CSV table of C-alpha atoms in Angstrom, one decimal:
chain,number,residue,atom,x,y,z
O,1,MET,CA,0.2,-0.1,0.1
O,2,SER,CA,1.4,3.6,-0.8
O,3,PHE,CA,-1.1,6.0,0.4
O,4,GLY,CA,-2.8,8.4,-2.0
O,5,GLU,CA,-1.4,6.7,-5.3
O,6,ASP,CA,-4.5,4.8,-6.4
O,7,TYR,CA,-6.9,5.8,-3.6
O,8,PHE,CA,-7.1,7.7,-0.2
O,9,ASN,CA,-6.9,6.1,2.8
O,10,PRO,CA,-10.7,4.9,3.3
O,11,PHE,CA,-9.8,4.8,7.1
O,12,PHE,CA,-10.0,8.8,7.3
O,13,SER,CA,-13.7,8.4,8.0
O,14,HIS,CA,-13.6,11.2,10.8
O,15,ILE,CA,-11.4,14.3,10.9
O,16,TYR,CA,-10.8,16.4,13.7
O,17,VAL,CA,-10.3,20.0,13.0
O,18,GLU,CA,-9.1,22.5,15.4
O,19,LYS,CA,-11.4,25.5,15.5
O,20,SER,CA,-8.6,28.0,14.9
O,21,VAL,CA,-7.6,26.5,11.5
O,22,ARG,CA,-11.2,25.6,10.3
O,23,ASN,CA,-10.9,28.4,7.7
O,24,HIS,CA,-7.2,27.7,6.7
O,25,ALA,CA,-6.5,27.5,3.3
O,26,ARG,CA,-4.7,24.0,3.6
O,27,THR,CA,-7.5,22.8,5.9
O,28,GLN,CA,-10.0,23.5,3.1
O,29,LYS,CA,-8.0,21.9,0.5
O,30,ILE,CA,-7.4,18.8,2.7
O,31,LEU,CA,-11.4,18.5,3.6
O,32,ALA,CA,-12.0,18.6,0.0
O,33,LYS,CA,-10.4,15.4,-0.8
O,34,PHE,CA,-13.0,13.7,1.9
O,35,PRO,CA,-16.3,14.9,1.1
O,36,SER,CA,-17.8,12.1,2.9
O,37,ALA,CA,-15.8,12.4,6.2
O,38,LYS,CA,-17.5,13.4,9.2
O,39,ILE,CA,-15.9,16.8,10.4
O,40,ILE,CA,-15.5,17.4,14.2
O,41,GLU,CA,-14.5,20.5,15.4
O,42,ILE,CA,-12.2,20.6,18.5
O,43,SER,CA,-10.3,23.2,20.7
O,44,HIS,CA,-7.0,21.5,20.6
O,45,TYR,CA,-5.6,18.5,18.9
O,46,LYS,CA,-4.5,16.9,22.1
O,47,ASP,CA,-7.8,16.8,23.4
O,48,VAL,CA,-8.3,14.0,21.0
O,49,PHE,CA,-4.7,12.8,20.2
O,50,CYS,CA,-3.5,12.6,23.9
O,51,ARG,CA,-6.5,10.9,25.2
O,52,SER,CA,-5.5,8.2,28.1
O,53,ARG,CA,-6.2,4.3,27.4
O,54,GLN,CA,-6.2,4.4,23.6
O,55,ASN,CA,-5.6,1.1,21.5
O,56,VAL,CA,-2.8,2.1,19.2
O,57,PRO,CA,-2.8,-1.3,17.2
O,58,LEU,CA,-6.8,-1.1,17.0
O,59,GLN,CA,-6.4,2.7,15.8
O,60,HIS,CA,-4.2,1.6,12.9
O,61,ARG,CA,-6.9,-0.3,11.4
O,62,SER,CA,-9.0,2.8,11.4
O,63,GLN,CA,-7.0,5.9,11.6
O,64,LYS,CA,-8.6,9.3,11.9
O,65,LEU,CA,-7.1,12.7,10.5
O,66,ILE,CA,-6.6,15.7,12.8
O,67,LEU,CA,-5.6,19.0,11.7
O,68,ALA,CA,-4.3,21.4,13.8
O,69,ALA,CA,-1.8,24.3,14.4
O,70,ARG,CA,1.6,23.7,15.5
O,71,LYS,CA,2.6,26.1,18.5
O,72,GLY,CA,5.5,26.1,20.5
O,73,ALA,CA,8.8,24.8,19.3
O,74,LEU,CA,8.7,24.4,15.8
O,75,LEU,CA,12.6,23.1,15.3
O,76,TYR,CA,14.3,20.6,17.1
O,77,GLU,CA,17.7,19.5,17.5
O,78,GLY,CA,18.6,16.1,16.0
O,79,ALA,CA,18.9,13.1,18.5
O,80,PRO,CA,22.2,11.2,19.4
O,81,VAL,CA,20.7,8.1,17.6
O,82,CYS,CA,20.2,10.1,14.3
O,83,GLN,CA,22.8,10.3,11.7
O,84,ARG,CA,24.4,13.8,11.2
O,85,PHE,CA,25.9,13.2,7.8
O,86,GLY,CA,28.7,15.4,8.7
O,87,SER,CA,26.2,18.6,9.3
O,88,GLU,CA,27.4,21.0,12.0
O,89,HIS,CA,23.7,22.5,12.5
O,90,PHE,CA,21.5,19.4,12.4
O,91,TYR,CA,17.7,20.1,13.2
O,92,TYR,CA,14.3,18.3,12.2
O,93,CYS,CA,10.9,19.5,12.5
O,94,SER,CA,7.6,17.9,12.8
O,95,CYS,CA,4.7,19.1,10.5
O,96,VAL,CA,2.9,15.8,10.3
O,97,MET,CA,2.8,13.5,13.7
O,98,ASN,CA,2.6,9.7,13.0
O,99,CYS,CA,2.5,7.6,10.0
O,100,VAL,CA,-0.1,5.8,7.3
O,101,TYR,CA,2.4,2.8,7.6
O,102,ASP,CA,2.5,0.4,10.4
O,103,CYS,CA,6.1,-0.9,10.9
O,104,GLU,CA,6.0,-2.8,14.2
O,105,TYR,CA,9.7,-1.3,15.1
O,106,CYS,CA,8.9,2.2,14.7
O,107,TYR,CA,9.8,4.5,17.2
O,108,LEU,CA,6.5,6.5,16.8
O,109,LYS,CA,4.7,3.6,18.5
O,110,GLY,CA,6.4,4.5,21.7
O,111,MET,CA,6.6,8.3,21.3
O,112,TYR,CA,2.9,8.9,20.6
O,113,PRO,CA,-0.1,7.7,22.8
O,114,SER,CA,-2.1,7.5,19.4
O,115,ALA,CA,-2.0,5.9,16.1
O,116,ASN,CA,-4.3,8.8,14.7
O,117,ILE,CA,-2.3,11.3,11.9
O,118,VAL,CA,-2.0,15.2,13.1
O,119,VAL,CA,-1.2,17.4,10.0
O,120,PHE,CA,-0.1,21.0,11.2
O,121,VAL,CA,-1.8,23.4,8.7
O,122,ASN,CA,0.4,26.5,9.6
O,123,LEU,CA,3.2,25.5,7.6
O,124,GLU,CA,4.2,28.8,6.9
O,125,GLU,CA,5.1,29.4,10.7
O,126,ILE,CA,7.7,26.6,10.1
O,127,PHE,CA,9.3,28.0,7.2
O,128,ALA,CA,9.1,31.6,8.9
O,129,LYS,CA,11.3,29.7,11.7
O,130,VAL,CA,13.5,28.3,9.3
O,131,GLU,CA,14.2,31.6,7.6
O,132,ARG,CA,15.2,33.2,11.0
O,133,VAL,CA,17.7,30.3,11.7
O,134,LEU,CA,19.1,30.6,8.6
O,135,GLN,CA,20.1,34.1,9.2
O,136,GLU,CA,22.4,32.8,11.7
O,137,HIS,CA,23.8,29.9,9.9
O,138,PRO,CA,23.3,26.9,7.3
O,139,LEU,CA,20.7,24.2,8.4
O,140,TYR,CA,20.8,20.4,7.5
O,141,LEU,CA,16.9,19.9,8.3
O,142,CYS,CA,15.2,16.4,8.4
O,143,VAL,CA,11.3,17.0,7.5
O,144,SER,CA,10.1,13.5,7.3
O,145,TYR,CA,11.3,11.8,10.5
O,146,ASP,CA,7.9,11.8,12.4
O,147,THR,CA,5.9,10.5,9.5
O,148,ASP,CA,6.3,9.7,5.6
O,149,LEU,CA,5.7,12.8,3.9
O,150,LEU,CA,6.1,11.3,0.6
O,151,ALA,CA,3.3,8.7,1.4
O,152,MET,CA,0.9,11.4,2.3
O,153,GLU,CA,1.6,13.7,-0.7
O,154,GLN,CA,-1.3,13.0,-2.7
O,155,LEU,CA,-3.4,14.6,0.3
O,156,ILE,CA,-1.2,17.6,1.8
O,157,GLY,CA,1.1,18.1,-0.9
O,158,TYR,CA,4.0,19.1,1.6
O,159,VAL,CA,6.8,17.6,-0.2
O,160,GLN,CA,6.2,20.1,-2.9
O,161,GLU,CA,6.1,22.9,-0.7
O,162,TRP,CA,9.1,21.8,1.3
O,163,CYS,CA,11.0,21.8,-2.5
O,164,ALA,CA,9.8,25.3,-3.4
O,165,PHE,CA,10.9,26.5,-0.3
O,166,ALA,CA,14.3,25.0,-0.3
O,167,GLU,CA,14.9,26.3,-4.0
O,168,ASN,CA,14.6,29.7,-2.4
O,169,ASN,CA,16.9,29.2,0.3
O,170,GLU,CA,20.6,28.2,-0.6
O,171,LYS,CA,21.7,27.8,2.8
O,172,LEU,CA,19.1,25.1,3.4
O,173,LYS,CA,19.6,21.2,2.7
O,174,ILE,CA,16.5,19.2,3.5
O,175,GLU,CA,16.1,15.2,3.9
O,176,ILE,CA,12.9,13.6,3.1
O,177,ARG,CA,13.1,10.3,4.6
O,178,THR,CA,10.5,7.4,3.1
O,179,LYS,CA,9.8,4.1,2.4
O,180,CYS,CA,7.3,5.5,-0.2
O,181,ALA,CA,7.1,4.4,-4.0
O,182,ASN,CA,4.9,7.4,-5.2
O,183,LYS,CA,4.1,6.8,-8.9
O,184,CYS,CA,3.4,10.6,-9.3
O,185,LEU,CA,6.5,11.5,-7.7
O,186,LYS,CA,8.3,9.3,-10.4
O,187,GLN,CA,6.8,10.7,-13.2
O,188,SER,CA,6.9,14.3,-12.2
O,189,ALA,CA,9.9,14.8,-10.0
O,190,VAL,CA,12.0,17.8,-10.7
O,191,ALA,CA,15.7,18.1,-9.1
O,192,VAL,CA,16.1,20.8,-6.2
O,193,PRO,CA,19.6,21.1,-5.4
O,194,GLY,CA,19.0,21.4,-1.6
O,195,VAL,CA,16.6,18.3,-1.5
O,196,ILE,CA,17.8,14.7,-0.4
O,197,TYR,CA,15.3,12.1,-1.0
O,198,ALA,CA,16.4,9.1,1.6
O,199,PHE,CA,14.8,5.8,1.1
O,200,THR,CA,14.8,3.4,3.9
O,201,LEU,CA,15.5,0.0,2.7
O,202,SER,CA,15.1,-3.4,4.1
O,203,PRO,CA,15.3,-7.0,2.9
O,204,GLN,CA,12.0,-8.3,1.5
O,205,ALA,CA,11.7,-10.5,4.5
O,206,VAL,CA,12.0,-7.7,7.1
O,207,ILE,CA,9.4,-5.8,4.9
O,208,GLU,CA,7.0,-8.9,4.7
O,209,ALA,CA,7.6,-9.4,8.5
O,210,PHE,CA,7.6,-5.9,10.0
O,211,GLU,CA,6.9,-3.4,7.9
O,212,HIS,CA,3.2,-3.6,7.0
O,213,HIS,CA,1.5,-1.7,4.4
O,214,THR,CA,4.9,-0.3,2.9
O,215,PRO,CA,6.0,-1.2,-0.6
O,216,SER,CA,8.2,-3.7,-1.6
O,217,LEU,CA,12.0,-3.4,-1.8
O,218,LEU,CA,11.8,-3.3,-5.9
O,219,GLU,CA,9.5,-0.8,-5.4
O,220,ARG,CA,11.2,1.4,-3.5
O,221,LEU,CA,14.4,1.1,-5.6
O,222,SER,CA,12.3,1.7,-8.8
O,223,CYS,CA,11.2,4.8,-7.3
O,224,ALA,CA,14.7,5.7,-6.2
O,225,SER,CA,16.3,5.2,-9.6
O,226,ALA,CA,13.7,7.0,-11.3
O,227,LEU,CA,14.6,9.9,-9.1
O,228,LEU,CA,18.2,9.7,-10.2
O,229,ARG,CA,17.6,9.5,-13.7
O,230,ALA,CA,15.6,12.9,-13.2
O,231,GLY,CA,18.6,14.4,-11.6
O,232,CYS,CA,17.7,14.5,-7.7
O,233,GLN,CA,19.9,13.9,-4.9
O,234,VAL,CA,19.4,10.3,-3.2
O,235,ARG,CA,20.3,8.8,-0.3
O,236,LEU,CA,19.9,4.7,0.4
O,237,CYS,CA,19.5,4.3,4.2
O,238,PHE,CA,20.0,0.6,5.4
O,239,ASP,CA,18.9,2.1,8.9
O,240,PRO,CA,17.8,0.3,10.9
O,241,MET,CA,19.3,-3.1,9.8
O,242,ILE,CA,16.8,-5.7,11.7
O,243,TYR,CA,18.1,-9.0,13.3
O,244,VAL,CA,15.9,-12.0,11.9
O,245,PRO,CA,17.3,-15.6,11.3
O,246,ASP,CA,19.4,-16.0,8.6
O,247,TRP,CA,20.1,-12.1,8.2
O,248,GLN,CA,23.4,-12.4,6.5
O,249,LYS,CA,21.6,-14.2,3.7
O,250,HIS,CA,18.8,-11.8,3.6
O,251,TYR,CA,20.9,-8.3,3.7
O,252,ALA,CA,23.2,-9.9,0.9
O,253,ALA,CA,20.4,-10.6,-1.2
O,254,MET,CA,19.4,-7.2,-0.7
O,255,LEU,CA,22.5,-5.5,-1.8
O,256,GLU,CA,22.4,-7.5,-4.7
O,257,GLN,CA,18.7,-6.4,-5.7
O,258,VAL,CA,20.0,-2.8,-4.9
O,259,PHE,CA,23.2,-2.9,-7.2
O,260,ALA,CA,21.0,-4.5,-9.9
O,261,THR,CA,18.5,-1.8,-10.0
O,262,VAL,CA,20.2,1.6,-8.8
O,263,ASP,CA,22.9,3.4,-10.5
O,264,VAL,CA,24.7,3.5,-7.0
O,265,ASP,CA,27.8,5.9,-8.7
O,266,ARG,CA,25.0,8.6,-8.8
O,267,ILE,CA,23.7,8.7,-5.1
O,268,VAL,CA,24.8,11.1,-2.7
O,269,ASP,CA,25.7,8.7,0.1
O,270,ALA,CA,24.3,5.4,1.9
O,271,SER,CA,23.7,5.1,5.8
O,272,VAL,CA,24.2,2.1,8.0
O,273,GLY,CA,22.9,1.5,11.2
O,274,THR,CA,21.3,-1.2,13.5
O,275,PHE,CA,18.1,-1.0,15.3
O,276,ARG,CA,18.0,1.4,18.1
O,277,VAL,CA,15.5,3.2,20.2
O,278,SER,CA,15.0,5.1,23.5
O,279,GLN,CA,14.2,2.8,26.2
O,280,ASP,CA,11.2,4.6,27.4
O,281,TYR,CA,9.9,4.4,24.0
O,282,LEU,CA,11.0,0.9,23.8
O,283,LYS,CA,8.9,0.0,27.1
O,284,ASN,CA,5.7,1.6,25.4
O,285,MET,CA,6.2,-0.4,22.3
O,286,ARG,CA,6.2,-3.6,24.0
O,287,ARG,CA,3.2,-3.0,26.1
O,288,GLN,CA,1.3,-2.1,22.3
O,289,LEU,CA,2.8,-5.3,20.5
O,290,PRO,CA,3.4,-8.0,23.5
O,291,GLU,CA,4.2,-10.6,20.9
O,292,SER,CA,6.2,-8.8,18.5
O,293,PRO,CA,9.7,-10.9,18.3
O,294,VAL,CA,11.2,-7.5,16.6
O,295,ILE,CA,11.0,-5.2,19.9
O,296,TRP,CA,11.2,-8.3,22.5
O,297,PHE,CA,14.7,-8.7,21.5
O,298,PRO,CA,17.3,-8.9,24.3
O,299,PHE,CA,18.6,-5.5,23.8
O,300,GLN,CA,21.6,-4.0,25.6
O,301,ARG,CA,20.8,-0.7,27.5
O,302,GLU,CA,23.4,2.3,27.2
O,303,ASP,CA,22.7,6.0,28.3
O,304,GLY,CA,19.0,5.7,28.2
O,305,TYR,CA,19.0,3.9,24.7
O,306,CYS,CA,18.4,0.0,23.9
O,307,HIS,CA,20.2,-1.6,20.8
O,308,TYR,CA,21.7,-4.9,19.8
O,309,PRO,CA,24.5,-6.0,21.9
O,310,ASP,CA,27.8,-4.6,20.9
O,311,GLU,CA,29.1,-7.7,18.9
O,312,LEU,CA,26.0,-8.2,17.1
O,313,MET,CA,25.6,-4.7,16.2
O,314,GLU,CA,29.3,-4.6,14.9
O,315,GLN,CA,29.0,-7.9,13.1
O,316,MET,CA,25.7,-6.6,11.2
O,317,GLU,CA,27.0,-3.2,10.4
O,318,THR,CA,30.5,-4.5,9.5
O,319,PHE,CA,29.0,-7.1,7.0
O,320,LEU,CA,26.8,-5.0,5.2
O,321,THR,CA,29.2,-2.1,5.1
O,322,LYS,CA,32.2,-4.4,3.4
O,323,ARG,CA,29.8,-5.8,0.8
O,324,MET,CA,28.6,-2.3,0.2
O,325,GLU,CA,32.5,-0.9,-0.2
O,326,GLN,CA,32.5,-3.3,-3.3
O,327,LYS,CA,30.4,-0.8,-5.2
O,328,ILE,CA,30.1,2.1,-3.0
O,329,PRO,CA,33.3,4.2,-2.0
O,330,ARG,CA,33.9,4.0,1.9
O,331,GLU,CA,33.5,7.7,2.0
O,332,LYS,CA,30.1,7.8,0.9
O,333,ILE,CA,29.2,5.3,3.7
O,334,PHE,CA,28.0,6.6,7.0
O,335,ARG,CA,27.7,4.5,10.2
O,336,TRP,CA,25.5,5.9,12.8
O,337,LYS,CA,28.2,5.9,15.7
O,338,THR,CA,31.0,7.5,13.6
C-alpha cells in the first residue's frame, strides 16, 4: 500500500479540526479530498490525540485525521541516535505526526499515545522559523522523521511545498526520509539542489514480517532509480538493520537487488545502522505489541537507549558495510556511531 497513489485511505472517515484552523486554506484543501468524512471541530488536537487508554494497534486499522496548528517549538535539534551526515547544524521539524504505514519497530509507537495522524496546517510558520535560523547559519533539516511525507503527498502536498521553499534558500538542505514508491513522484519529480530523498531499505523478508502496508523493496528501488534519472539527490538508508534468522543471507540478497536496480555511482551517499531506540519508547512499544519478536529482542541498554549487543551490532554493520564498499566508495558510507 502506498497512500494516495491509487486511492485515499478509507480509514479517514472522521476528521477532527481545531476551530482556529477551520478556515485555513490548507484545511479547506485537505477537507475537499474527503467529502464523505464526518468533520468534528475541537479546541486542541491534544484533546483527541493525547487521550488516555488508547488502543494504538486497533487505531492503526482505522486511522483518523486531525488538522491543527503547530505551537511552541517548531524546530528541534537532532537526537543522538540520528545520523548527522557531517552537518554541524542538524535539526528536524514535525509538520505531521504519525504515519500511514505500520512498521512494528517504529519508534513512533513508543513516542505517541495514538495512531491517529496529526497534520499541522500552519506550515508557513515553520518556514518563517527556518528563515530566521538561516540568517544565523546554514541548516540541515530533516522534515520527515515523525511521518512519511511522501506517502501522504497526494493528500497534503507538503513535499512540493518544502521543495519550493528549499529552492529559494541556498543555505538550507533538507532530507525527506521515506519508504514510499509514489508513482506521481516518479513521473513528475524535479531536481532541487537542496533536497535529498532518503529511501529506507530493508530485505524483503523484513518488509513482509514487520513493515506492514509499505511498498516492496523493488518498488522503493524503482522509485529511487527514477529520481536519480531525473537528476534528484538520493540517499540509500540501510537503517535500521533488523536482526532476523539468516540475516546475512537476506541482507546480501538485498544488496544484490540494490546494485542491479540503482546506479549507485550517482547516489549522494548511504547510511548503515542497526536498530536502536529510547528505552522509554521501547517500554511503550512492548506494551502495545506483546508478541512482536522484533521489539522483544534482549537488547543492550546504554545511556537511555536500547540497541543490539555490541558484538552483534558490529557484526551486522560491518557485514553490510564491507559488501557495500564493493560498489560504493567508503567515504560515501555513513555509520551512525561514526
